Every structure is written in C-alpha cells, then in structure tokens.
Amino acid sequence: MDINALPLHRVPSSRQSSVKSSIASSSVPIPPGREYTQEEADALPWKYIGYRVFSRWMASSQSFLIVRKFSAANTRVILSLQDQVTDLEEQLAEIDDYCARRGTGEFDNGTCRNDPRDDRKRVIEQLQAKLQEYSTYHPL
C-alpha cells in the first residue's frame, strides 16, 4: 500500500510517521482463493486491496476514523425539505380556502374518502411523502 497517498491531513504531523509505519508494517490479509499473489497486491494495492483494507484499518481505532458530517450541506437539504413542505401546506390551504367560499359549489370539506377534489388528494399525497422524507432525514 502506498502509505504516502493515505489521507493523513488530520493526524498531527508528530504522529504521521508512526501511523504510516503501522500501516506499512501490517500485513495485508489476502483471502483464501484469491486470484492474485502477495507480490501483485504489494505492487498494485489500489487494485487488489483498496478501500476494503483501508476501511478495515480506519475502523480499527477511533483515532483513525475520520469522516465528514457535511453539516452545511445537510442543513441546506433539511431547509429545502422544510420549504417544500411549506409550499405544499400553502397549496392545500389555497384549495381549502377556495372550497370554503360562497358560490364555489357544494364541496364537502369534511371528508377525505369522498373528496371530489382530485387536486386536494394529489397535494395531500405529495405532502404525506414529503413529510415522511423530512421526518426520517437525520442530517446532524
């Protein structure tokens, strides 16, 4: 494995050499029935070993596990979802307001099952899907 190519930018420089030597000295476990030799794995680690072994190494200690949370990107996504839910709420309110006006017909605004307004049904279905997406999204 080319230990100089490993992302060690968050490891203090005083520890980088010890981290690199621990990676270099660790034998790369090659599974039985492999289709490559140890020499091939040493020559082309990115092909034969890659993230499989790198991930195992990173998971071996909390000190090595460095991942991004993408806090700003996650916040933008959740704000966008909130805006989409708000837009659907406003559409539903406009339909309800229209149906409650005098002279617009005899709409039964007290039923879901027999609602004659397909547009209201469509908005409620979209709102249900968007709320489910919003409620299950755990960005931070």
PDB file of N, CA, C and O in Angstrom, residues 40-112:
ATOM      1  N   GLU A  40       1.712  -9.116  -6.317  1.00  0.00           N
ATOM      2  CA  GLU A  40       0.791  -8.271  -7.083  1.00  0.00           C
ATOM      3  C   GLU A  40       0.069  -7.298  -6.160  1.00  0.00           C
ATOM      4  O   GLU A  40      -0.115  -6.125  -6.498  1.00  0.00           O
ATOM      5  N   ALA A  41      -0.326  -7.776  -4.988  1.00  0.00           N
ATOM      6  CA  ALA A  41      -1.003  -6.909  -4.021  1.00  0.00           C
ATOM      7  C   ALA A  41      -0.071  -5.811  -3.543  1.00  0.00           C
ATOM      8  O   ALA A  41      -0.494  -4.665  -3.369  1.00  0.00           O
ATOM      9  N   ASP A  42       1.209  -6.140  -3.360  1.00  0.00           N
ATOM     10  CA  ASP A  42       2.180  -5.133  -2.935  1.00  0.00           C
ATOM     11  C   ASP A  42       2.457  -4.124  -4.044  1.00  0.00           C
ATOM     12  O   ASP A  42       2.649  -2.935  -3.785  1.00  0.00           O
ATOM     13  N   ALA A  43       2.467  -4.594  -5.290  1.00  0.00           N
ATOM     14  CA  ALA A  43       2.759  -3.713  -6.421  1.00  0.00           C
ATOM     15  C   ALA A  43       1.575  -2.825  -6.793  1.00  0.00           C
ATOM     16  O   ALA A  43       1.745  -1.671  -7.183  1.00  0.00           O
ATOM     17  N   LEU A  44       0.366  -3.361  -6.704  1.00  0.00           N
ATOM     18  CA  LEU A  44      -0.837  -2.613  -7.091  1.00  0.00           C
ATOM     19  C   LEU A  44      -1.890  -2.665  -5.974  1.00  0.00           C
ATOM     20  O   LEU A  44      -2.985  -3.201  -6.161  1.00  0.00           O
ATOM     21  N   PRO A  45      -1.586  -2.089  -4.806  1.00  0.00           N
ATOM     22  CA  PRO A  45      -2.531  -2.199  -3.693  1.00  0.00           C
ATOM     23  C   PRO A  45      -3.875  -1.540  -3.969  1.00  0.00           C
ATOM     24  O   PRO A  45      -4.907  -2.002  -3.512  1.00  0.00           O
ATOM     25  N   TRP A  46      -3.876  -0.457  -4.742  1.00  0.00           N
ATOM     26  CA  TRP A  46      -5.137   0.221  -5.054  1.00  0.00           C
ATOM     27  C   TRP A  46      -6.082  -0.670  -5.837  1.00  0.00           C
ATOM     28  O   TRP A  46      -7.286  -0.521  -5.777  1.00  0.00           O
ATOM     29  N   LYS A  47      -5.520  -1.644  -6.598  1.00  0.00           N
ATOM     30  CA  LYS A  47      -6.367  -2.557  -7.375  1.00  0.00           C
ATOM     31  C   LYS A  47      -6.853  -3.730  -6.535  1.00  0.00           C
ATOM     32  O   LYS A  47      -8.032  -4.064  -6.549  1.00  0.00           O
ATOM     33  N   TYR A  48      -5.939  -4.340  -5.792  1.00  0.00           N
ATOM     34  CA  TYR A  48      -6.278  -5.584  -5.102  1.00  0.00           C
ATOM     35  C   TYR A  48      -6.757  -5.380  -3.663  1.00  0.00           C
ATOM     36  O   TYR A  48      -7.431  -6.244  -3.125  1.00  0.00           O
ATOM     37  N   ILE A  49      -6.387  -4.278  -3.064  1.00  0.00           N
ATOM     38  CA  ILE A  49      -6.698  -4.087  -1.657  1.00  0.00           C
ATOM     39  C   ILE A  49      -7.679  -2.935  -1.475  1.00  0.00           C
ATOM     40  O   ILE A  49      -8.769  -3.114  -0.972  1.00  0.00           O
ATOM     41  N   GLY A  50      -7.288  -1.754  -1.897  1.00  0.00           N
ATOM     42  CA  GLY A  50      -8.158  -0.590  -1.930  1.00  0.00           C
ATOM     43  C   GLY A  50      -8.892  -0.267  -0.647  1.00  0.00           C
ATOM     44  O   GLY A  50      -8.386  -0.460   0.454  1.00  0.00           O
ATOM     45  N   TYR A  51     -10.128   0.228  -0.803  1.00  0.00           N
ATOM     46  CA  TYR A  51     -10.915   0.666   0.336  1.00  0.00           C
ATOM     47  C   TYR A  51     -11.304  -0.474   1.265  1.00  0.00           C
ATOM     48  O   TYR A  51     -11.606  -0.247   2.429  1.00  0.00           O
ATOM     49  N   ARG A  52     -11.327  -1.692   0.771  1.00  0.00           N
ATOM     50  CA  ARG A  52     -11.679  -2.820   1.638  1.00  0.00           C
ATOM     51  C   ARG A  52     -10.751  -2.870   2.846  1.00  0.00           C
ATOM     52  O   ARG A  52     -11.200  -2.904   3.989  1.00  0.00           O
ATOM     53  N   VAL A  53      -9.450  -2.842   2.604  1.00  0.00           N
ATOM     54  CA  VAL A  53      -8.482  -2.917   3.702  1.00  0.00           C
ATOM     55  C   VAL A  53      -8.335  -1.565   4.382  1.00  0.00           C
ATOM     56  O   VAL A  53      -8.241  -1.489   5.607  1.00  0.00           O
ATOM     57  N   PHE A  54      -8.363  -0.485   3.599  1.00  0.00           N
ATOM     58  CA  PHE A  54      -8.252   0.847   4.187  1.00  0.00           C
ATOM     59  C   PHE A  54      -9.399   1.090   5.166  1.00  0.00           C
ATOM     60  O   PHE A  54      -9.201   1.610   6.261  1.00  0.00           O
ATOM     61  N   SER A  55     -10.619   0.669   4.806  1.00  0.00           N
ATOM     62  CA  SER A  55     -11.783   0.826   5.689  1.00  0.00           C
ATOM     63  C   SER A  55     -11.625   0.007   6.953  1.00  0.00           C
ATOM     64  O   SER A  55     -11.960   0.455   8.053  1.00  0.00           O
ATOM     65  N   ARG A  56     -11.110  -1.210   6.801  1.00  0.00           N
ATOM     66  CA  ARG A  56     -10.882  -2.068   7.974  1.00  0.00           C
ATOM     67  C   ARG A  56      -9.871  -1.411   8.904  1.00  0.00           C
ATOM     68  O   ARG A  56     -10.033  -1.416  10.120  1.00  0.00           O
ATOM     69  N   TRP A  57      -8.809  -0.820   8.326  1.00  0.00           N
ATOM     70  CA  TRP A  57      -7.795  -0.145   9.132  1.00  0.00           C
ATOM     71  C   TRP A  57      -8.399   1.066   9.831  1.00  0.00           C
ATOM     72  O   TRP A  57      -8.198   1.267  11.025  1.00  0.00           O
ATOM     73  N   MET A  58      -9.179   1.883   9.106  1.00  0.00           N
ATOM     74  CA  MET A  58      -9.785   3.071   9.717  1.00  0.00           C
ATOM     75  C   MET A  58     -10.732   2.684  10.851  1.00  0.00           C
ATOM     76  O   MET A  58     -10.815   3.384  11.858  1.00  0.00           O
ATOM     77  N   ALA A  59     -11.443   1.584  10.700  1.00  0.00           N
ATOM     78  CA  ALA A  59     -12.396   1.146  11.718  1.00  0.00           C
ATOM     79  C   ALA A  59     -11.709   0.497  12.914  1.00  0.00           C
ATOM     80  O   ALA A  59     -12.346   0.266  13.939  1.00  0.00           O
ATOM     81  N   SER A  60     -10.420   0.226  12.819  1.00  0.00           N
ATOM     82  CA  SER A  60      -9.725  -0.476  13.893  1.00  0.00           C
ATOM     83  C   SER A  60      -9.506   0.386  15.136  1.00  0.00           C
ATOM     84  O   SER A  60      -9.230  -0.132  16.205  1.00  0.00           O
ATOM     85  N   SER A  61      -9.650   1.694  15.003  1.00  0.00           N
ATOM     86  CA  SER A  61      -9.449   2.576  16.148  1.00  0.00           C
ATOM     87  C   SER A  61     -10.214   3.877  15.934  1.00  0.00           C
ATOM     88  O   SER A  61     -10.255   4.393  14.825  1.00  0.00           O
ATOM     89  N   GLN A  62     -10.774   4.410  17.023  1.00  0.00           N
ATOM     90  CA  GLN A  62     -11.458   5.704  16.940  1.00  0.00           C
ATOM     91  C   GLN A  62     -10.502   6.794  16.482  1.00  0.00           C
ATOM     92  O   GLN A  62     -10.911   7.765  15.874  1.00  0.00           O
ATOM     93  N   SER A  63      -9.209   6.629  16.767  1.00  0.00           N
ATOM     94  CA  SER A  63      -8.220   7.627  16.370  1.00  0.00           C
ATOM     95  C   SER A  63      -8.067   7.700  14.857  1.00  0.00           C
ATOM     96  O   SER A  63      -7.690   8.734  14.318  1.00  0.00           O
ATOM     97  N   PHE A  64      -8.341   6.619  14.173  1.00  0.00           N
ATOM     98  CA  PHE A  64      -8.174   6.579  12.722  1.00  0.00           C
ATOM     99  C   PHE A  64      -9.452   6.960  11.985  1.00  0.00           C
ATOM    100  O   PHE A  64      -9.408   7.317  10.819  1.00  0.00           O
ATOM    101  N   LEU A  65     -10.592   6.836  12.638  1.00  0.00           N
ATOM    102  CA  LEU A  65     -11.871   7.065  11.975  1.00  0.00           C
ATOM    103  C   LEU A  65     -12.143   8.557  11.863  1.00  0.00           C
ATOM    104  O   LEU A  65     -12.533   9.217  12.824  1.00  0.00           O
ATOM    105  N   ILE A  66     -11.928   9.079  10.678  1.00  0.00           N
ATOM    106  CA  ILE A  66     -12.141  10.493  10.406  1.00  0.00           C
ATOM    107  C   ILE A  66     -13.070  10.583   9.204  1.00  0.00           C
ATOM    108  O   ILE A  66     -12.705  10.204   8.094  1.00  0.00           O
ATOM    109  N   VAL A  67     -14.286  11.026   9.458  1.00  0.00           N
ATOM    110  CA  VAL A  67     -15.256  11.186   8.375  1.00  0.00           C
ATOM    111  C   VAL A  67     -15.908  12.560   8.503  1.00  0.00           C
ATOM    112  O   VAL A  67     -15.963  13.135   9.584  1.00  0.00           O
ATOM    113  N   ARG A  68     -16.405  13.043   7.394  1.00  0.00           N
ATOM    114  CA  ARG A  68     -17.082  14.334   7.383  1.00  0.00           C
ATOM    115  C   ARG A  68     -18.558  14.159   7.705  1.00  0.00           C
ATOM    116  O   ARG A  68     -19.167  13.174   7.321  1.00  0.00           O
ATOM    117  N   LYS A  69     -19.122  15.137   8.388  1.00  0.00           N
ATOM    118  CA  LYS A  69     -20.557  15.125   8.677  1.00  0.00           C
ATOM    119  C   LYS A  69     -21.333  15.929   7.638  1.00  0.00           C
ATOM    120  O   LYS A  69     -22.540  15.836   7.572  1.00  0.00           O
ATOM    121  N   PHE A  70     -20.653  16.716   6.842  1.00  0.00           N
ATOM    122  CA  PHE A  70     -21.299  17.551   5.825  1.00  0.00           C
ATOM    123  C   PHE A  70     -22.407  18.397   6.457  1.00  0.00           C
ATOM    124  O   PHE A  70     -23.512  18.475   5.945  1.00  0.00           O
ATOM    125  N   SER A  71     -22.116  19.009   7.584  1.00  0.00           N
ATOM    126  CA  SER A  71     -23.119  19.762   8.340  1.00  0.00           C
ATOM    127  C   SER A  71     -23.797  20.838   7.510  1.00  0.00           C
ATOM    128  O   SER A  71     -25.026  20.963   7.531  1.00  0.00           O
ATOM    129  N   ALA A  72     -23.030  21.633   6.784  1.00  0.00           N
ATOM    130  CA  ALA A  72     -23.632  22.712   5.993  1.00  0.00           C
ATOM    131  C   ALA A  72     -24.506  22.142   4.878  1.00  0.00           C
ATOM    132  O   ALA A  72     -25.620  22.621   4.657  1.00  0.00           O
ATOM    133  N   ALA A  73     -24.043  21.112   4.204  1.00  0.00           N
ATOM    134  CA  ALA A  73     -24.828  20.504   3.125  1.00  0.00           C
ATOM    135  C   ALA A  73     -26.096  19.862   3.683  1.00  0.00           C
ATOM    136  O   ALA A  73     -27.180  19.995   3.090  1.00  0.00           O
ATOM    137  N   ASN A  74     -25.988  19.163   4.806  1.00  0.00           N
ATOM    138  CA  ASN A  74     -27.162  18.556   5.429  1.00  0.00           C
ATOM    139  C   ASN A  74     -28.164  19.619   5.868  1.00  0.00           C
ATOM    140  O   ASN A  74     -29.375  19.427   5.738  1.00  0.00           O
ATOM    141  N   THR A  75     -27.664  20.728   6.376  1.00  0.00           N
ATOM    142  CA  THR A  75     -28.551  21.805   6.789  1.00  0.00           C
ATOM    143  C   THR A  75     -29.286  22.378   5.587  1.00  0.00           C
ATOM    144  O   THR A  75     -30.495  22.642   5.659  1.00  0.00           O
ATOM    145  N   ARG A  76     -28.575  22.545   4.468  1.00  0.00           N
ATOM    146  CA  ARG A  76     -29.239  23.048   3.256  1.00  0.00           C
ATOM    147  C   ARG A  76     -30.328  22.093   2.800  1.00  0.00           C
ATOM    148  O   ARG A  76     -31.402  22.505   2.375  1.00  0.00           O
ATOM    149  N   VAL A  77     -30.062  20.791   2.870  1.00  0.00           N
ATOM    150  CA  VAL A  77     -31.059  19.804   2.445  1.00  0.00           C
ATOM    151  C   VAL A  77     -32.292  19.877   3.339  1.00  0.00           C
ATOM    152  O   VAL A  77     -33.430  19.897   2.845  1.00  0.00           O
ATOM    153  N   ILE A  78     -32.101  19.931   4.655  1.00  0.00           N
ATOM    154  CA  ILE A  78     -33.262  19.958   5.551  1.00  0.00           C
ATOM    155  C   ILE A  78     -34.035  21.257   5.413  1.00  0.00           C
ATOM    156  O   ILE A  78     -35.275  21.268   5.484  1.00  0.00           O
ATOM    157  N   LEU A  79     -33.338  22.371   5.167  1.00  0.00           N
ATOM    158  CA  LEU A  79     -34.042  23.627   4.924  1.00  0.00           C
ATOM    159  C   LEU A  79     -34.841  23.563   3.625  1.00  0.00           C
ATOM    160  O   LEU A  79     -35.962  24.080   3.544  1.00  0.00           O
ATOM    161  N   SER A  80     -34.288  22.921   2.626  1.00  0.00           N
ATOM    162  CA  SER A  80     -35.016  22.746   1.368  1.00  0.00           C
ATOM    163  C   SER A  80     -36.252  21.878   1.568  1.00  0.00           C
ATOM    164  O   SER A  80     -37.329  22.185   1.036  1.00  0.00           O
ATOM    165  N   LEU A  81     -36.117  20.802   2.335  1.00  0.00           N
ATOM    166  CA  LEU A  81     -37.278  19.953   2.629  1.00  0.00           C
ATOM    167  C   LEU A  81     -38.350  20.733   3.383  1.00  0.00           C
ATOM    168  O   LEU A  81     -39.547  20.593   3.102  1.00  0.00           O
ATOM    169  N   GLN A  82     -37.928  21.563   4.337  1.00  0.00           N
ATOM    170  CA  GLN A  82     -38.893  22.392   5.067  1.00  0.00           C
ATOM    171  C   GLN A  82     -39.635  23.314   4.111  1.00  0.00           C
ATOM    172  O   GLN A  82     -40.857  23.482   4.209  1.00  0.00           O
ATOM    173  N   ASP A  83     -38.908  23.900   3.173  1.00  0.00           N
ATOM    174  CA  ASP A  83     -39.533  24.800   2.211  1.00  0.00           C
ATOM    175  C   ASP A  83     -40.525  24.051   1.321  1.00  0.00           C
ATOM    176  O   ASP A  83     -41.614  24.562   1.029  1.00  0.00           O
ATOM    177  N   GLN A  84     -40.167  22.843   0.916  1.00  0.00           N
ATOM    178  CA  GLN A  84     -41.070  22.044   0.086  1.00  0.00           C
ATOM    179  C   GLN A  84     -42.347  21.678   0.849  1.00  0.00           C
ATOM    180  O   GLN A  84     -43.450  21.716   0.286  1.00  0.00           O
ATOM    181  N   VAL A  85     -42.220  21.333   2.129  1.00  0.00           N
ATOM    182  CA  VAL A  85     -43.391  21.028   2.952  1.00  0.00           C
ATOM    183  C   VAL A  85     -44.252  22.280   3.099  1.00  0.00           C
ATOM    184  O   VAL A  85     -45.485  22.228   2.967  1.00  0.00           O
ATOM    185  N   THR A  86     -43.621  23.412   3.342  1.00  0.00           N
ATOM    186  CA  THR A  86     -44.353  24.673   3.482  1.00  0.00           C
ATOM    187  C   THR A  86     -45.113  25.011   2.203  1.00  0.00           C
ATOM    188  O   THR A  86     -46.272  25.445   2.253  1.00  0.00           O
ATOM    189  N   ASP A  87     -44.485  24.812   1.053  1.00  0.00           N
ATOM    190  CA  ASP A  87     -45.147  25.074  -0.227  1.00  0.00           C
ATOM    191  C   ASP A  87     -46.387  24.194  -0.386  1.00  0.00           C
ATOM    192  O   ASP A  87     -47.447  24.682  -0.794  1.00  0.00           O
ATOM    193  N   LEU A  88     -46.274  22.938  -0.050  1.00  0.00           N
ATOM    194  CA  LEU A  88     -47.425  22.034  -0.140  1.00  0.00           C
ATOM    195  C   LEU A  88     -48.524  22.424   0.852  1.00  0.00           C
ATOM    196  O   LEU A  88     -49.718  22.342   0.532  1.00  0.00           O
ATOM    197  N   GLU A  89     -48.131  22.855   2.057  1.00  0.00           N
ATOM    198  CA  GLU A  89     -49.122  23.337   3.037  1.00  0.00           C
ATOM    199  C   GLU A  89     -49.900  24.520   2.467  1.00  0.00           C
ATOM    200  O   GLU A  89     -51.121  24.609   2.618  1.00  0.00           O
ATOM    201  N   GLU A  90     -49.172  25.431   1.822  1.00  0.00           N
ATOM    202  CA  GLU A  90     -49.814  26.612   1.240  1.00  0.00           C
ATOM    203  C   GLU A  90     -50.768  26.223   0.107  1.00  0.00           C
ATOM    204  O   GLU A  90     -51.868  26.778  -0.002  1.00  0.00           O
ATOM    205  N   GLN A  91     -50.362  25.268  -0.724  1.00  0.00           N
ATOM    206  CA  GLN A  91     -51.248  24.797  -1.792  1.00  0.00           C
ATOM    207  C   GLN A  91     -52.527  24.200  -1.211  1.00  0.00           C
ATOM    208  O   GLN A  91     -53.629  24.462  -1.708  1.00  0.00           O
ATOM    209  N   LEU A  92     -52.383  23.409  -0.173  1.00  0.00           N
ATOM    210  CA  LEU A  92     -53.543  22.785   0.465  1.00  0.00           C
ATOM    211  C   LEU A  92     -54.461  23.849   1.083  1.00  0.00           C
ATOM    212  O   LEU A  92     -55.694  23.776   0.947  1.00  0.00           O
ATOM    213  N   ALA A  93     -53.871  24.854   1.712  1.00  0.00           N
ATOM    214  CA  ALA A  93     -54.668  25.928   2.314  1.00  0.00           C
ATOM    215  C   ALA A  93     -55.436  26.696   1.241  1.00  0.00           C
ATOM    216  O   ALA A  93     -56.594  27.075   1.448  1.00  0.00           O
ATOM    217  N   GLU A  94     -54.812  26.941   0.088  1.00  0.00           N
ATOM    218  CA  GLU A  94     -55.495  27.639  -1.007  1.00  0.00           C
ATOM    219  C   GLU A  94     -56.694  26.836  -1.507  1.00  0.00           C
ATOM    220  O   GLU A  94     -57.767  27.398  -1.763  1.00  0.00           O
ATOM    221  N   ILE A  95     -56.531  25.543  -1.649  1.00  0.00           N
ATOM    222  CA  ILE A  95     -57.645  24.682  -2.083  1.00  0.00           C
ATOM    223  C   ILE A  95     -58.760  24.704  -1.044  1.00  0.00           C
ATOM    224  O   ILE A  95     -59.940  24.866  -1.381  1.00  0.00           O
ATOM    225  N   ASP A  96     -58.386  24.565   0.239  1.00  0.00           N
ATOM    226  CA  ASP A  96     -59.384  24.585   1.313  1.00  0.00           C
ATOM    227  C   ASP A  96     -60.127  25.923   1.354  1.00  0.00           C
ATOM    228  O   ASP A  96     -61.350  25.962   1.503  1.00  0.00           O
ATOM    229  N   ASP A  97     -59.372  27.021   1.211  1.00  0.00           N
ATOM    230  CA  ASP A  97     -59.995  28.350   1.229  1.00  0.00           C
ATOM    231  C   ASP A  97     -60.963  28.509   0.054  1.00  0.00           C
ATOM    232  O   ASP A  97     -62.067  29.044   0.216  1.00  0.00           O
ATOM    233  N   TYR A  98     -60.549  28.066  -1.111  1.00  0.00           N
ATOM    234  CA  TYR A  98     -61.424  28.161  -2.286  1.00  0.00           C
ATOM    235  C   TYR A  98     -62.707  27.365  -2.056  1.00  0.00           C
ATOM    236  O   TYR A  98     -63.808  27.841  -2.330  1.00  0.00           O
ATOM    237  N   CYS A  99     -62.578  26.146  -1.564  1.00  0.00           N
ATOM    238  CA  CYS A  99     -63.737  25.270  -1.371  1.00  0.00           C
ATOM    239  C   CYS A  99     -64.666  25.767  -0.270  1.00  0.00           C
ATOM    240  O   CYS A  99     -65.841  25.393  -0.228  1.00  0.00           O
ATOM    241  N   ALA A 100     -64.171  26.629   0.617  1.00  0.00           N
ATOM    242  CA  ALA A 100     -64.993  27.143   1.708  1.00  0.00           C
ATOM    243  C   ALA A 100     -65.694  28.458   1.337  1.00  0.00           C
ATOM    244  O   ALA A 100     -66.506  28.955   2.111  1.00  0.00           O
ATOM    245  N   ARG A 101     -65.391  29.027   0.162  1.00  0.00           N
ATOM    246  CA  ARG A 101     -66.023  30.287  -0.249  1.00  0.00           C
ATOM    247  C   ARG A 101     -67.462  30.080  -0.683  1.00  0.00           C
ATOM    248  O   ARG A 101     -67.811  29.031  -1.231  1.00  0.00           O
ATOM    249  N   ARG A 102     -68.235  31.111  -0.514  1.00  0.00           N
ATOM    250  CA  ARG A 102     -69.602  31.100  -1.022  1.00  0.00           C
ATOM    251  C   ARG A 102     -69.560  31.128  -2.536  1.00  0.00           C
ATOM    252  O   ARG A 102     -68.705  31.749  -3.143  1.00  0.00           O
ATOM    253  N   GLY A 103     -70.483  30.432  -3.126  1.00  0.00           N
ATOM    254  CA  GLY A 103     -70.639  30.474  -4.570  1.00  0.00           C
ATOM    255  C   GLY A 103     -69.669  29.609  -5.351  1.00  0.00           C
ATOM    256  O   GLY A 103     -69.581  29.722  -6.570  1.00  0.00           O
ATOM    257  N   THR A 104     -68.911  28.774  -4.680  1.00  0.00           N
ATOM    258  CA  THR A 104     -67.965  27.915  -5.408  1.00  0.00           C
ATOM    259  C   THR A 104     -68.459  26.484  -5.523  1.00  0.00           C
ATOM    260  O   THR A 104     -67.743  25.628  -6.015  1.00  0.00           O
ATOM    261  N   GLY A 105     -69.662  26.231  -5.091  1.00  0.00           N
ATOM    262  CA  GLY A 105     -70.193  24.882  -5.172  1.00  0.00           C
ATOM    263  C   GLY A 105     -70.381  24.277  -3.800  1.00  0.00           C
ATOM    264  O   GLY A 105     -69.984  24.850  -2.790  1.00  0.00           O
ATOM    265  N   GLU A 106     -70.978  23.128  -3.796  1.00  0.00           N
ATOM    266  CA  GLU A 106     -71.266  22.439  -2.543  1.00  0.00           C
ATOM    267  C   GLU A 106     -70.178  21.403  -2.252  1.00  0.00           C
ATOM    268  O   GLU A 106     -70.391  20.206  -2.375  1.00  0.00           O
ATOM    269  N   PHE A 107     -68.991  21.864  -1.918  1.00  0.00           N
ATOM    270  CA  PHE A 107     -67.901  20.954  -1.588  1.00  0.00           C
ATOM    271  C   PHE A 107     -68.065  20.450  -0.162  1.00  0.00           C
ATOM    272  O   PHE A 107     -68.343  21.236   0.742  1.00  0.00           O
ATOM    273  N   ASP A 108     -67.884  19.166   0.026  1.00  0.00           N
ATOM    274  CA  ASP A 108     -67.888  18.599   1.372  1.00  0.00           C
ATOM    275  C   ASP A 108     -66.444  18.637   1.873  1.00  0.00           C
ATOM    276  O   ASP A 108     -65.622  17.792   1.523  1.00  0.00           O
ATOM    277  N   ASN A 109     -66.123  19.632   2.656  1.00  0.00           N
ATOM    278  CA  ASN A 109     -64.761  19.790   3.179  1.00  0.00           C
ATOM    279  C   ASN A 109     -64.534  18.980   4.447  1.00  0.00           C
ATOM    280  O   ASN A 109     -63.529  19.139   5.109  1.00  0.00           O
ATOM    281  N   GLY A 110     -65.475  18.106   4.759  1.00  0.00           N
ATOM    282  CA  GLY A 110     -65.354  17.296   5.968  1.00  0.00           C
ATOM    283  C   GLY A 110     -65.142  15.825   5.664  1.00  0.00           C
ATOM    284  O   GLY A 110     -65.427  14.971   6.502  1.00  0.00           O
ATOM    285  N   THR A 111     -64.647  15.516   4.470  1.00  0.00           N
ATOM    286  CA  THR A 111     -64.416  14.112   4.132  1.00  0.00           C
ATOM    287  C   THR A 111     -63.111  13.965   3.368  1.00  0.00           C
ATOM    288  O   THR A 111     -62.725  14.838   2.602  1.00  0.00           O
ATOM    289  N   CYS A 112     -62.449  12.875   3.612  1.00  0.00           N
ATOM    290  CA  CYS A 112     -61.260  12.540   2.819  1.00  0.00           C
ATOM    291  C   CYS A 112     -61.620  11.469   1.796  1.00  0.00           C
ATOM    292  O   CYS A 112     -61.209  11.546   0.638  1.00  0.00           O
TER     293      CYS A 112
END
